Tab-separated table of C-alpha atoms in Angstrom:
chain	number	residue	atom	x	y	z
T	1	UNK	CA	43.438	-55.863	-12.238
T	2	UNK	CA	45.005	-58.390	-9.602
T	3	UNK	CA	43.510	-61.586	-9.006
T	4	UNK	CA	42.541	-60.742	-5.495
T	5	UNK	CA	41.066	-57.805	-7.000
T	6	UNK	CA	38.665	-59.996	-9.369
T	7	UNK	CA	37.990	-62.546	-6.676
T	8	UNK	CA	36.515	-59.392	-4.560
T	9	UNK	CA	34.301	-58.716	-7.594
T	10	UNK	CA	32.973	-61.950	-8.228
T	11	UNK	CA	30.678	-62.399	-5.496
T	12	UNK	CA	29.851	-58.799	-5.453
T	13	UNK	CA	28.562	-59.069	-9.432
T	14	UNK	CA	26.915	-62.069	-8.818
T	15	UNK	CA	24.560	-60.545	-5.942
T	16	UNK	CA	23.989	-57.508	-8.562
T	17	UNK	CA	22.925	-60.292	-10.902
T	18	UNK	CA	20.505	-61.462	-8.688
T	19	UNK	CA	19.615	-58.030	-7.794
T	20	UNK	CA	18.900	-57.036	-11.478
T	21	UNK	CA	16.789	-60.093	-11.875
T	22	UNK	CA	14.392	-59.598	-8.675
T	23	UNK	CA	14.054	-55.866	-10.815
T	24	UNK	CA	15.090	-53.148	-8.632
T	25	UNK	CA	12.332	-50.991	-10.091
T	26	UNK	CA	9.351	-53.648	-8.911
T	27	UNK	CA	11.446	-53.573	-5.053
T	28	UNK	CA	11.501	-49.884	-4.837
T	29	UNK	CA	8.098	-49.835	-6.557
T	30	UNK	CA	5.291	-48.693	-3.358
T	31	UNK	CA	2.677	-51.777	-4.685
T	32	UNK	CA	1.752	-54.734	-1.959
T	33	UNK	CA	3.956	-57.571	-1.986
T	34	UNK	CA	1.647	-60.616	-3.543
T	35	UNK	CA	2.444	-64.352	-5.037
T	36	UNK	CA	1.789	-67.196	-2.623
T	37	UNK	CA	2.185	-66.547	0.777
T	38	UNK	CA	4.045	-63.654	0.359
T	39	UNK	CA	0.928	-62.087	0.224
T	40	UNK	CA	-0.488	-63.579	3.254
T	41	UNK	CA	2.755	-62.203	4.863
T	42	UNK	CA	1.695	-58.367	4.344
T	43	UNK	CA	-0.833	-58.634	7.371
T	44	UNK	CA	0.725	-59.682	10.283
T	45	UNK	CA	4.451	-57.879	9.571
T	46	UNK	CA	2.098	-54.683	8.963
T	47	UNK	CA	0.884	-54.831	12.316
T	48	UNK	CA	3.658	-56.173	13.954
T	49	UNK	CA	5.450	-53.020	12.335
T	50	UNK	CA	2.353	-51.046	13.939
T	51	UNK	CA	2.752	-52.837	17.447
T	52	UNK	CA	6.224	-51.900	17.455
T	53	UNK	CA	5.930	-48.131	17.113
T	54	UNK	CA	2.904	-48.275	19.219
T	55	UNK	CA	3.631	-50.317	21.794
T	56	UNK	CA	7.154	-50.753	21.725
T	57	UNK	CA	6.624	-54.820	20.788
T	58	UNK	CA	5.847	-57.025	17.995
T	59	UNK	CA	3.912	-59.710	19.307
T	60	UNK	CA	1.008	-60.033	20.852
T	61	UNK	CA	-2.894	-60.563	20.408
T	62	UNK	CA	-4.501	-59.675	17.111
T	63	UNK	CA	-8.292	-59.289	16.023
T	64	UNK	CA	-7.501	-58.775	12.601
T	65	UNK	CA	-7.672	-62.487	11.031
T	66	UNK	CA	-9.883	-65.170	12.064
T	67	UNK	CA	-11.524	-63.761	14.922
T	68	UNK	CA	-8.202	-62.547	16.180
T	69	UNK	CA	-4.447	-64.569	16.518
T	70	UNK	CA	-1.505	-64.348	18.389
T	71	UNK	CA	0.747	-62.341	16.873
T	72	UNK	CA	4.554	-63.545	16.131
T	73	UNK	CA	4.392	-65.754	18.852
T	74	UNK	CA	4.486	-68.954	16.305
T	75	UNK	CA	6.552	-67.015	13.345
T	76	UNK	CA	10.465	-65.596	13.421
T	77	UNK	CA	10.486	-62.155	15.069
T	78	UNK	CA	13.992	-61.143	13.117
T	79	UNK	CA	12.149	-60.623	9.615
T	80	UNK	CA	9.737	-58.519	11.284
T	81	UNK	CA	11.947	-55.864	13.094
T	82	UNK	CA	14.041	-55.757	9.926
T	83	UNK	CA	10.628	-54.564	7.839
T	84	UNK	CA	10.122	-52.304	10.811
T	85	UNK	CA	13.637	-50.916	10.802
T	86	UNK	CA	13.472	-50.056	7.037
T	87	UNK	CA	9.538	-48.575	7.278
T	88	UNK	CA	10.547	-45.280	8.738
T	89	UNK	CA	13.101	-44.606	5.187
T	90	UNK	CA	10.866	-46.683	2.813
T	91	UNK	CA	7.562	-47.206	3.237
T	92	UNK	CA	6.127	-50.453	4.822
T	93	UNK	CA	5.478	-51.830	1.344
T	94	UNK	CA	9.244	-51.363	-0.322
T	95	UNK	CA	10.782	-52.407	3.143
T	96	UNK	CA	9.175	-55.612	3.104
T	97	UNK	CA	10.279	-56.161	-0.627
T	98	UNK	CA	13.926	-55.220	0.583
T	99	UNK	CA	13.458	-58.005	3.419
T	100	UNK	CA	12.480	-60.515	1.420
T	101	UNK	CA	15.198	-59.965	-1.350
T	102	UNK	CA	18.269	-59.892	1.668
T	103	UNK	CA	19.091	-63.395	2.109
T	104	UNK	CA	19.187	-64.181	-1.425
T	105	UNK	CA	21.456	-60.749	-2.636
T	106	UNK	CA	23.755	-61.884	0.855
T	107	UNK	CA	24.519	-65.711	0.143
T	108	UNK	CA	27.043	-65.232	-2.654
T	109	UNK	CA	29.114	-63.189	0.006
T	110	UNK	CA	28.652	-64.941	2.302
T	111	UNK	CA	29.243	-67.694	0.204
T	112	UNK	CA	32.902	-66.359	-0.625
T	113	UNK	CA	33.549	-65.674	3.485
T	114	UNK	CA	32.835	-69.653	4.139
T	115	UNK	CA	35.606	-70.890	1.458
T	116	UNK	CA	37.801	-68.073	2.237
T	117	UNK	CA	37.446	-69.319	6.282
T	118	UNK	CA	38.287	-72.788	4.975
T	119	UNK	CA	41.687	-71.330	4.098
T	120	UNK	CA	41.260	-70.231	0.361
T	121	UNK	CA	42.876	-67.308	-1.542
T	122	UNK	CA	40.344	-64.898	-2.781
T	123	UNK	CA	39.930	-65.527	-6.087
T	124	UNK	CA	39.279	-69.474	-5.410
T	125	UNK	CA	36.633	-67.851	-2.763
T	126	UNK	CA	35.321	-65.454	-5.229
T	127	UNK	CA	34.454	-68.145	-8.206
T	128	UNK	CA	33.272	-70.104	-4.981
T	129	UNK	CA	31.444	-67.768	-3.940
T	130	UNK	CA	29.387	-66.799	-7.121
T	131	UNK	CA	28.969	-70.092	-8.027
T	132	UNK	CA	27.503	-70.659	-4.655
T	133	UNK	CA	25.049	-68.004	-4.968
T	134	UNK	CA	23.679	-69.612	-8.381
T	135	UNK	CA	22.444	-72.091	-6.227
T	136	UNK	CA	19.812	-69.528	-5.708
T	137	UNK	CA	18.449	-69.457	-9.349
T	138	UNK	CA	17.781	-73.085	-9.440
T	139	UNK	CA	14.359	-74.449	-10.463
T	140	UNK	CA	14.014	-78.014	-9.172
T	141	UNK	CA	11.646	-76.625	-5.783
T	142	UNK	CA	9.311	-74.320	-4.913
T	143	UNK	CA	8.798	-74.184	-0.975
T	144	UNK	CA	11.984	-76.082	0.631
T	145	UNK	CA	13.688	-72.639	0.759
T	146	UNK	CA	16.597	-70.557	-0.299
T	147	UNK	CA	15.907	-70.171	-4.036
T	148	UNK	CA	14.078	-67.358	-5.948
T	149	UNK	CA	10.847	-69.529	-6.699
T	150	UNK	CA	10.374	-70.354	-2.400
T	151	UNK	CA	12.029	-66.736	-1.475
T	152	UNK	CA	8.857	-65.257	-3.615
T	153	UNK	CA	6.191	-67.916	-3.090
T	154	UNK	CA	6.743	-65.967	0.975
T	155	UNK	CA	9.652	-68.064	2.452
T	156	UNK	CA	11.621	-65.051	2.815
T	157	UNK	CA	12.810	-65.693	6.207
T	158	UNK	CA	14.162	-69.115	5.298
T	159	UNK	CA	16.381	-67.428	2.905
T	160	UNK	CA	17.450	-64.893	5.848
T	161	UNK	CA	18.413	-67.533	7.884
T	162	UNK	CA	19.825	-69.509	5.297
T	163	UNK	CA	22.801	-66.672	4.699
T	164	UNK	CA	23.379	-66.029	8.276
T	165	UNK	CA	23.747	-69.740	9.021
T	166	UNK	CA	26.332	-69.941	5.905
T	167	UNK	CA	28.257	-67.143	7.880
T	168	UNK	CA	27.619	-68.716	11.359
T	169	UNK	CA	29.695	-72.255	9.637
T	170	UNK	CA	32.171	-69.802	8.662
T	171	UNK	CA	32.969	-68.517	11.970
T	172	UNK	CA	32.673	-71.943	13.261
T	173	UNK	CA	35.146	-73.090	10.893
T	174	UNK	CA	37.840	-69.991	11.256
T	175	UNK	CA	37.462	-70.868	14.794
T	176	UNK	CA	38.753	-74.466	14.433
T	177	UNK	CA	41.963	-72.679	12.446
T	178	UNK	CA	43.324	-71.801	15.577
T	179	UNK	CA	42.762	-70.272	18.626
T	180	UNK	CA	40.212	-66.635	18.040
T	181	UNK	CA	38.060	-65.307	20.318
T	182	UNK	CA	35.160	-65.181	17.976
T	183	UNK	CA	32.471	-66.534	21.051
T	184	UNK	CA	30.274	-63.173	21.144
T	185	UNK	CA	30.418	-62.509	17.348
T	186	UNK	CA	29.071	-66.447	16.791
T	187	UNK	CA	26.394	-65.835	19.518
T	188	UNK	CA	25.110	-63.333	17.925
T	189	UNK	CA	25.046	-64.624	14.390
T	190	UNK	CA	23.731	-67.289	15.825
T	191	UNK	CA	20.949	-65.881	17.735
T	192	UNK	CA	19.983	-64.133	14.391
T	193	UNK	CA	20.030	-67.242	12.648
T	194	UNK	CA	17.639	-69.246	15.238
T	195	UNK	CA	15.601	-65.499	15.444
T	196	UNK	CA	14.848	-65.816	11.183
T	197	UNK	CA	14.098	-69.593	10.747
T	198	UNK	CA	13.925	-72.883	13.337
T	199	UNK	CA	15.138	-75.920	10.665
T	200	UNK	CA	18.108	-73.513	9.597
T	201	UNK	CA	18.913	-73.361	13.242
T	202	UNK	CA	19.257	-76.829	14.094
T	203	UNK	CA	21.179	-77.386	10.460
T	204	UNK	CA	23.812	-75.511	11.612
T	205	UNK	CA	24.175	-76.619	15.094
T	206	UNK	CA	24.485	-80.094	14.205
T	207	UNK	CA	27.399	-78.913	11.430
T	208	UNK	CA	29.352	-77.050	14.302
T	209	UNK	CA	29.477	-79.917	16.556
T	210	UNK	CA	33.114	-81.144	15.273
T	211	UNK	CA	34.470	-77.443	16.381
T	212	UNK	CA	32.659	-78.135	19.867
T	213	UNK	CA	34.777	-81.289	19.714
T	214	UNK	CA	37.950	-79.582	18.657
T	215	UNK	CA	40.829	-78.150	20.991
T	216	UNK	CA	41.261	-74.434	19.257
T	217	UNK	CA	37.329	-74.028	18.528
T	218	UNK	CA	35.510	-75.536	21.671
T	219	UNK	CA	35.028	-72.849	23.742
T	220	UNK	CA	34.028	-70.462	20.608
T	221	UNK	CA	31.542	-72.628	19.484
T	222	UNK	CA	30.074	-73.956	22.951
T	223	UNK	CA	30.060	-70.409	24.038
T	224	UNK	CA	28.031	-69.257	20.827
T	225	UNK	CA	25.323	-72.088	22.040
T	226	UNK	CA	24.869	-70.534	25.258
T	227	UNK	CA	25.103	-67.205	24.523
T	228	UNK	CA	23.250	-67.467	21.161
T	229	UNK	CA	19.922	-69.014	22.604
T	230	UNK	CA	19.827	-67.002	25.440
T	231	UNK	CA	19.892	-64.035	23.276
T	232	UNK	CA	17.110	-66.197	20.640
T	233	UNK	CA	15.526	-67.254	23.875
T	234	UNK	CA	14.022	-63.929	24.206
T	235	UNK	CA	11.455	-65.009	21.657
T	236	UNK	CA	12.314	-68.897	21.546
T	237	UNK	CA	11.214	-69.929	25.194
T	238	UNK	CA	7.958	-68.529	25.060
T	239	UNK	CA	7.422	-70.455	21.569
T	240	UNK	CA	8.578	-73.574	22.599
T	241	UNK	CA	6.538	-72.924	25.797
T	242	UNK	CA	3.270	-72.851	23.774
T	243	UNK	CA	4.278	-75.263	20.852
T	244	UNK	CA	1.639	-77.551	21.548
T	245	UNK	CA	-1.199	-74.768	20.941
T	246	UNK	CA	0.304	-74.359	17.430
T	247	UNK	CA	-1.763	-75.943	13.833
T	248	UNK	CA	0.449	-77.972	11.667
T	249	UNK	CA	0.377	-78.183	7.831
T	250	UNK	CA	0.029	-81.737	6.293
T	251	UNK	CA	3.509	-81.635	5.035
T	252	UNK	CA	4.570	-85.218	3.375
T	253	UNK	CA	8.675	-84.931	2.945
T	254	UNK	CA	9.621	-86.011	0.032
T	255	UNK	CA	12.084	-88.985	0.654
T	256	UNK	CA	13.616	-90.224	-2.783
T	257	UNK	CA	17.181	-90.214	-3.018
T	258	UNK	CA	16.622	-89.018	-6.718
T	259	UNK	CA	15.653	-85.422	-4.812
T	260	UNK	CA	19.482	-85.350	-4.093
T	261	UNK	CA	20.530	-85.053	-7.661
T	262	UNK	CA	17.763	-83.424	-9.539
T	263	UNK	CA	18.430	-82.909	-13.169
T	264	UNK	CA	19.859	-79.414	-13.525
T	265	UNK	CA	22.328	-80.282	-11.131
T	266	UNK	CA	23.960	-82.982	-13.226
T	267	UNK	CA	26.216	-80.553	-15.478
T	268	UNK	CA	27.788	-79.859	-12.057
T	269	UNK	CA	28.197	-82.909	-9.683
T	270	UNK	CA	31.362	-83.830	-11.762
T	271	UNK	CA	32.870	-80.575	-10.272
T	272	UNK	CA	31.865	-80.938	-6.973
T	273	UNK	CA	33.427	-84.390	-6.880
T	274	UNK	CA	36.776	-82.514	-7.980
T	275	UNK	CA	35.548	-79.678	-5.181
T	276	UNK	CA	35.868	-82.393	-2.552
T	277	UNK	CA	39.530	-83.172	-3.419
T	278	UNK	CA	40.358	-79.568	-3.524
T	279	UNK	CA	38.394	-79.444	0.046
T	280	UNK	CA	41.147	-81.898	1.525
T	281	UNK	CA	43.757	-79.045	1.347
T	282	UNK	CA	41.200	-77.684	4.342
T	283	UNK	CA	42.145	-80.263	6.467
T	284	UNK	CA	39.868	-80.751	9.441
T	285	UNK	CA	38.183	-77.369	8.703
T	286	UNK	CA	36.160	-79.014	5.994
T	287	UNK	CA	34.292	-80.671	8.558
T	288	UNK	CA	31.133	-78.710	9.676
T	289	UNK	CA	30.683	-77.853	5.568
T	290	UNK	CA	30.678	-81.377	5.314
T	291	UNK	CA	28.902	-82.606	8.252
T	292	UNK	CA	25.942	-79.492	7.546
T	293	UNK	CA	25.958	-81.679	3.686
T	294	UNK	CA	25.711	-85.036	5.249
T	295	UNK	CA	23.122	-83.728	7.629
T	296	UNK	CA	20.727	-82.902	4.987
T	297	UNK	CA	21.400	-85.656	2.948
T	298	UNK	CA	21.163	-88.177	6.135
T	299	UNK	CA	17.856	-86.305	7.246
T	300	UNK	CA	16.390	-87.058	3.779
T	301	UNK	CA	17.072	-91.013	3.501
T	302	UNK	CA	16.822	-91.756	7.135
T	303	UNK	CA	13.358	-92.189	9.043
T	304	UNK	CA	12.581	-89.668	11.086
T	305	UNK	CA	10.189	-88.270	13.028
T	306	UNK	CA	10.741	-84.675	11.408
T	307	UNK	CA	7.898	-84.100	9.173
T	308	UNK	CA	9.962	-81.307	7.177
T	309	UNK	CA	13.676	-83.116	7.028
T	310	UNK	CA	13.269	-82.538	3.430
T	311	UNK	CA	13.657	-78.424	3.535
T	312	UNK	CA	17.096	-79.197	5.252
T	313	UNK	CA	17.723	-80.361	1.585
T	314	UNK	CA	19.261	-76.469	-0.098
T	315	UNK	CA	22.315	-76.979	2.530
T	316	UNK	CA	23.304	-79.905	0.190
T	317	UNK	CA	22.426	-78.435	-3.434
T	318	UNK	CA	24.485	-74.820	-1.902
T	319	UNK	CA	27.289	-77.213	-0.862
T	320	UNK	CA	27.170	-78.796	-3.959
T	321	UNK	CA	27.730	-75.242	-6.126
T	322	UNK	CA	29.946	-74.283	-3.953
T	323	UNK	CA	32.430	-77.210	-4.535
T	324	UNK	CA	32.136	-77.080	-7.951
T	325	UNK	CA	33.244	-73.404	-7.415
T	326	UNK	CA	36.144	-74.278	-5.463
T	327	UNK	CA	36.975	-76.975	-8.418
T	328	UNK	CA	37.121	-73.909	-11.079
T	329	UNK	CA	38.852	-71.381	-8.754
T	330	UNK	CA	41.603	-73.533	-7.859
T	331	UNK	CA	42.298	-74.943	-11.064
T	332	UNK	CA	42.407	-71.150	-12.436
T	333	UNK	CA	44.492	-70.368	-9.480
T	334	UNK	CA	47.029	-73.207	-10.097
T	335	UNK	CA	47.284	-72.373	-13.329
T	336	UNK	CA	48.387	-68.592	-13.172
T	337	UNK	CA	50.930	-69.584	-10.590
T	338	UNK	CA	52.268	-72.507	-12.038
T	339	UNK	CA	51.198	-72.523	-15.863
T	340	UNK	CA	49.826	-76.150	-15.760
T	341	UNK	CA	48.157	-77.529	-18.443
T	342	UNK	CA	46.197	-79.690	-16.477
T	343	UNK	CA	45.075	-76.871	-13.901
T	344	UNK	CA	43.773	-75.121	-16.980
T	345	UNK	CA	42.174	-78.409	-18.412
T	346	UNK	CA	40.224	-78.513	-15.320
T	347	UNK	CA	39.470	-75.126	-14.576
T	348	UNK	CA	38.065	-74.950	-18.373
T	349	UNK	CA	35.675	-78.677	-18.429
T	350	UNK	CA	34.669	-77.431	-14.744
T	351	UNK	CA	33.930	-74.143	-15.440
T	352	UNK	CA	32.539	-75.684	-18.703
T	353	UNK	CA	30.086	-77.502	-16.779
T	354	UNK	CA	29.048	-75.157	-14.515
T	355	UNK	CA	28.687	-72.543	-17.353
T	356	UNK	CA	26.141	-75.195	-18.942
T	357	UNK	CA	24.447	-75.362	-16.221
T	358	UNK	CA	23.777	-71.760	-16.054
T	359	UNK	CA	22.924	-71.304	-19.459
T	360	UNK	CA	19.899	-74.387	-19.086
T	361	UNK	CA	18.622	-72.647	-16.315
T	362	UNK	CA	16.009	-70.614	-17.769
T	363	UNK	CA	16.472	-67.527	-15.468
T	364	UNK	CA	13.993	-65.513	-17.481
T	365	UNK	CA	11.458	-67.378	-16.115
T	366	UNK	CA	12.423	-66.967	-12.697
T	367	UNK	CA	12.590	-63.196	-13.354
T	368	UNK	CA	9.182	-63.330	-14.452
T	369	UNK	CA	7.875	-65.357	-11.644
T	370	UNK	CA	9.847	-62.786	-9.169
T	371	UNK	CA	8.245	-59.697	-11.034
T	372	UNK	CA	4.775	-61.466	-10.519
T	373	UNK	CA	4.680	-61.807	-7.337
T	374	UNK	CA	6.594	-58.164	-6.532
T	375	UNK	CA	4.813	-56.084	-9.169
T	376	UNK	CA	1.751	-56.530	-6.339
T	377	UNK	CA	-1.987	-57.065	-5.517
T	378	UNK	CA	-1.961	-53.611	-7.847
T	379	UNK	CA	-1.098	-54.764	-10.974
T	380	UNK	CA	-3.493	-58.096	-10.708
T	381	UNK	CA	-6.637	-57.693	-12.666
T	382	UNK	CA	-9.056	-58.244	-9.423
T	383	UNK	CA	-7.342	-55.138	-7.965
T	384	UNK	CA	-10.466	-52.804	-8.332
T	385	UNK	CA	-12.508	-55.386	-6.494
T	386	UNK	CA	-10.528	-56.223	-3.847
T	387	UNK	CA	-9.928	-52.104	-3.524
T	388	UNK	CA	-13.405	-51.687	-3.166
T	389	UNK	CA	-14.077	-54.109	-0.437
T	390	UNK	CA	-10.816	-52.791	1.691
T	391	UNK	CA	-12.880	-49.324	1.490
T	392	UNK	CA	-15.587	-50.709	2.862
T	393	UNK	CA	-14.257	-53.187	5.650
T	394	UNK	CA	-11.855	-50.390	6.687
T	395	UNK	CA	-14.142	-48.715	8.865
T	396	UNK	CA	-15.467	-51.612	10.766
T	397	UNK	CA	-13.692	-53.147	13.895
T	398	UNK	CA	-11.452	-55.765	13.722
T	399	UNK	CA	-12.487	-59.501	13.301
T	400	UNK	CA	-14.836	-61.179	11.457
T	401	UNK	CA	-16.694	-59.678	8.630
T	402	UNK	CA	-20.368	-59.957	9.534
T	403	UNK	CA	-22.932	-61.594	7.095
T	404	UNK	CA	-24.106	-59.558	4.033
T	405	UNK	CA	-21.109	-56.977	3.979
T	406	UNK	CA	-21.145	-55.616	0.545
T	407	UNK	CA	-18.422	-54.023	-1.246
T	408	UNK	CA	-18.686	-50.071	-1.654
T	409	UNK	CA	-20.349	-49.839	-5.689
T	410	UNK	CA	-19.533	-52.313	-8.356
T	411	UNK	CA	-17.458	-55.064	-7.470
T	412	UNK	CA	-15.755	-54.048	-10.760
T	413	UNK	CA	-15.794	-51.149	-12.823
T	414	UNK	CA	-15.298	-52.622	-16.008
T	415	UNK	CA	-17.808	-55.308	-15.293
T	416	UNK	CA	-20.075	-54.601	-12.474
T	417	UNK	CA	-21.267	-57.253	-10.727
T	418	UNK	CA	-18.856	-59.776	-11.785
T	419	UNK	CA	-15.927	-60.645	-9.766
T	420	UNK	CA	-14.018	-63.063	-8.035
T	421	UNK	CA	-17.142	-64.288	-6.279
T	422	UNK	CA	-19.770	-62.935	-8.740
T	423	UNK	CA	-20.817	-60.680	-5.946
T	424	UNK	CA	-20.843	-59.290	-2.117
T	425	UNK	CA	-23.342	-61.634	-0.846
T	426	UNK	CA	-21.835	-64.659	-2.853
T	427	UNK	CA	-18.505	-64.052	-0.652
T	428	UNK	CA	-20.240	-62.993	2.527
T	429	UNK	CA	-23.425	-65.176	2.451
């Protein structure tokens, strides 16, 4: 098999890896999405799927929580019309599983179409490319977004817009290669970015600045800003419009520069360091992937008035896999064309590295927590209960429960009148 050939593969078996460890029998299982707020999720995207058939829209005013909420109008509408797109062949519950799991089966492609734009062959793009997606296993964070733990804990449309803004750089940065007329594809990529996730948005913007600066890329990359939030605008005027009405979380970023090189990244910052000399073959393409890691390492350390700067933080650890997979592919690639002993030295401690890294990760355990929270509300043992009191809330209108709703029978058939509460009137006094 050609090198080219196996580059190809790489990225491709490293999405099926991540694939088999989400379990393709728990995505294509028909059980309720639960874990975090992944479960919280089911609610609104099931009636924004509902609105859409019905009504031909997904947003819009909602009885069904806390005496009623507007729909979609503070959360990404993208997510949502993908669930809806995918209801029709799969059921509401298995689409949503198949949302949620996109972004993180995508980024090692899309992974390997960044380094190949930054003028790679495809076999340094493929070991880039699946060492890139790794990034997506790692265990250091639950809710900044991008990795299995956040994806499953109901950040799912982080993740989205996480791989479309890795593909949005990579259009910037085959833009700033020469003169392409790649305007309309970037506004759209863009558009879908902003659509999935805000902070991924303005991540990216800020890395294509130096191709709005640039001769060959300018008018690419200023006409994907216009074009791409008038298309997001759609949804992102309104929003912005009524920002002020929204709640905010008490969300205290984490500011330590220790959060920049967590432990199970230390097998591989030695290869990234090599990464960044390989980068300089890239000339001034280099620049957004570098700017988008200086961003989130600059939004981190520096005061700032954005209370999340921290969950701009997976641009850097991605960046930081995906040099040490340009380190290994181009010392394997120098080495089959020239036979150097020093190519292979490095391609071997790198790889090395980054092979120990893989092997402390303890990806069972992020297969388990995955399976826990898409195995569903089904296979939880308050299932029965909670069953129960859907049966008898279904039939009343939407909003508030009134006082002294009961559930239908025994809270739970195995122990009746025990349960999460002890009892109807204990949750409903």
């Amino acid at each position: 098999m050609s090198r080219d050939r196996v580059g190809l593969l790489l990225p491709v078996i490293t999405a099926f890896l991540i694939l088999a460890v989400l379990d393709p029998r728990l995505l294509l299982s028909p059980t309720t999405p639960a874990g975090g707020d992944l479960g919280g999720h089911v609610f609104p995207f099931s009636s924004a799927v509902d609105g859409l058939f019905s009504r031909g829209r997904l947003t819009g005013w909602n009885g069904g929580w806390f005496g009623g909420f507007p729909l979609f109008y503070f959360y990404f509408p993208l997510p949502a019309a993908l669930v809806a797109l995918f209801t029709p062949a799969f059921g509401f519950a298995v689409a949503l599983k198949l949302v949620a799991s996109l972004g993180l089966v995508a980024l090692p492609l899309c992974g390997f179409a960044l380094a190949r734009a930054l003028g790679f062959g495809r076999l340094e793009s493929g070991v880039a490319g699946a060492v890139g997606g790794g990034f997506v296993f790692m265990e250091s964070f639950w809710h900044l977004g991008g990795n299995v733990y956040s994806t499953m804990t109901g950040e799912f449309a982080f993740s989205i817009s996480f791989a479309l803004s890795v593909v949005f750089l990579a259009l910037v940065t085959r833009a700033m290669a020469g003169p392409q007329r790649r305007g309309a594809m970037m506004a759209v990529v863009l558009a879908a970015t902003a659509a999935s996730h805000v902070l991924t948005t303005l991540a990216v913007v800020l890395a294509s600045i130096p191709g709005a600066v640039f001769r060959h890329s300018r008018r690419a990359v200023l006409t994907s800003w216009s074009l791409g939030f008038a298309l997001a605008g759609v949804w992102a005027l309104p929003f912005l419009a009524r920002a002020g009405e929204m709640g905010h979380l008490p969300w205290i970023p984490g500011t330590s520069p220790l959060l920049l090189a967590p432990a199970e990244l230390w097998f591989v910052l030695p290869g990234a360091v090599l990464g960044l000399r390989v980068l300089r073959s890239s000339g001034s393409r280099a620049l957004p992937l570098l700017t988008l890691m200086g961003v989130s390492a600059v939004m981190l350390l520096v005061p700032s008035g954005l209370e999340m700067r921290d969950r701009l933080l997976p641009f850097w650890y991605f960046g930081i896999h995906l040099l040490a997979g340009l380190a290994v592919g181009h010392g394997v690639t120098t080495f089959l064309e020239n036979r150097s002993g020093k190519a292979l030295a490095t391609a071997v401690g790198v790889g090395g590295l980054v092979g120990a890294l893989f092997l402390l990760r303890d990806v069972s355990t992020v297969r388990r927590f995955a399976a826990s929270s898409l195995k569903g509300f089904e296979a939880q043992e308050a299932w029965p209960m909670h069953e129960r009191f859907i049966e008898t809330v279904t039939d009343l209108p939407p909003g508030r429960v009134p006082r002294g709703v009961e559930p239908v029978g025994p809270i739970h058939p195995h122990r009746p009148g025990r349960g999460l509460a002890g009892s109807g009137q204990a949750l409903f006094p």
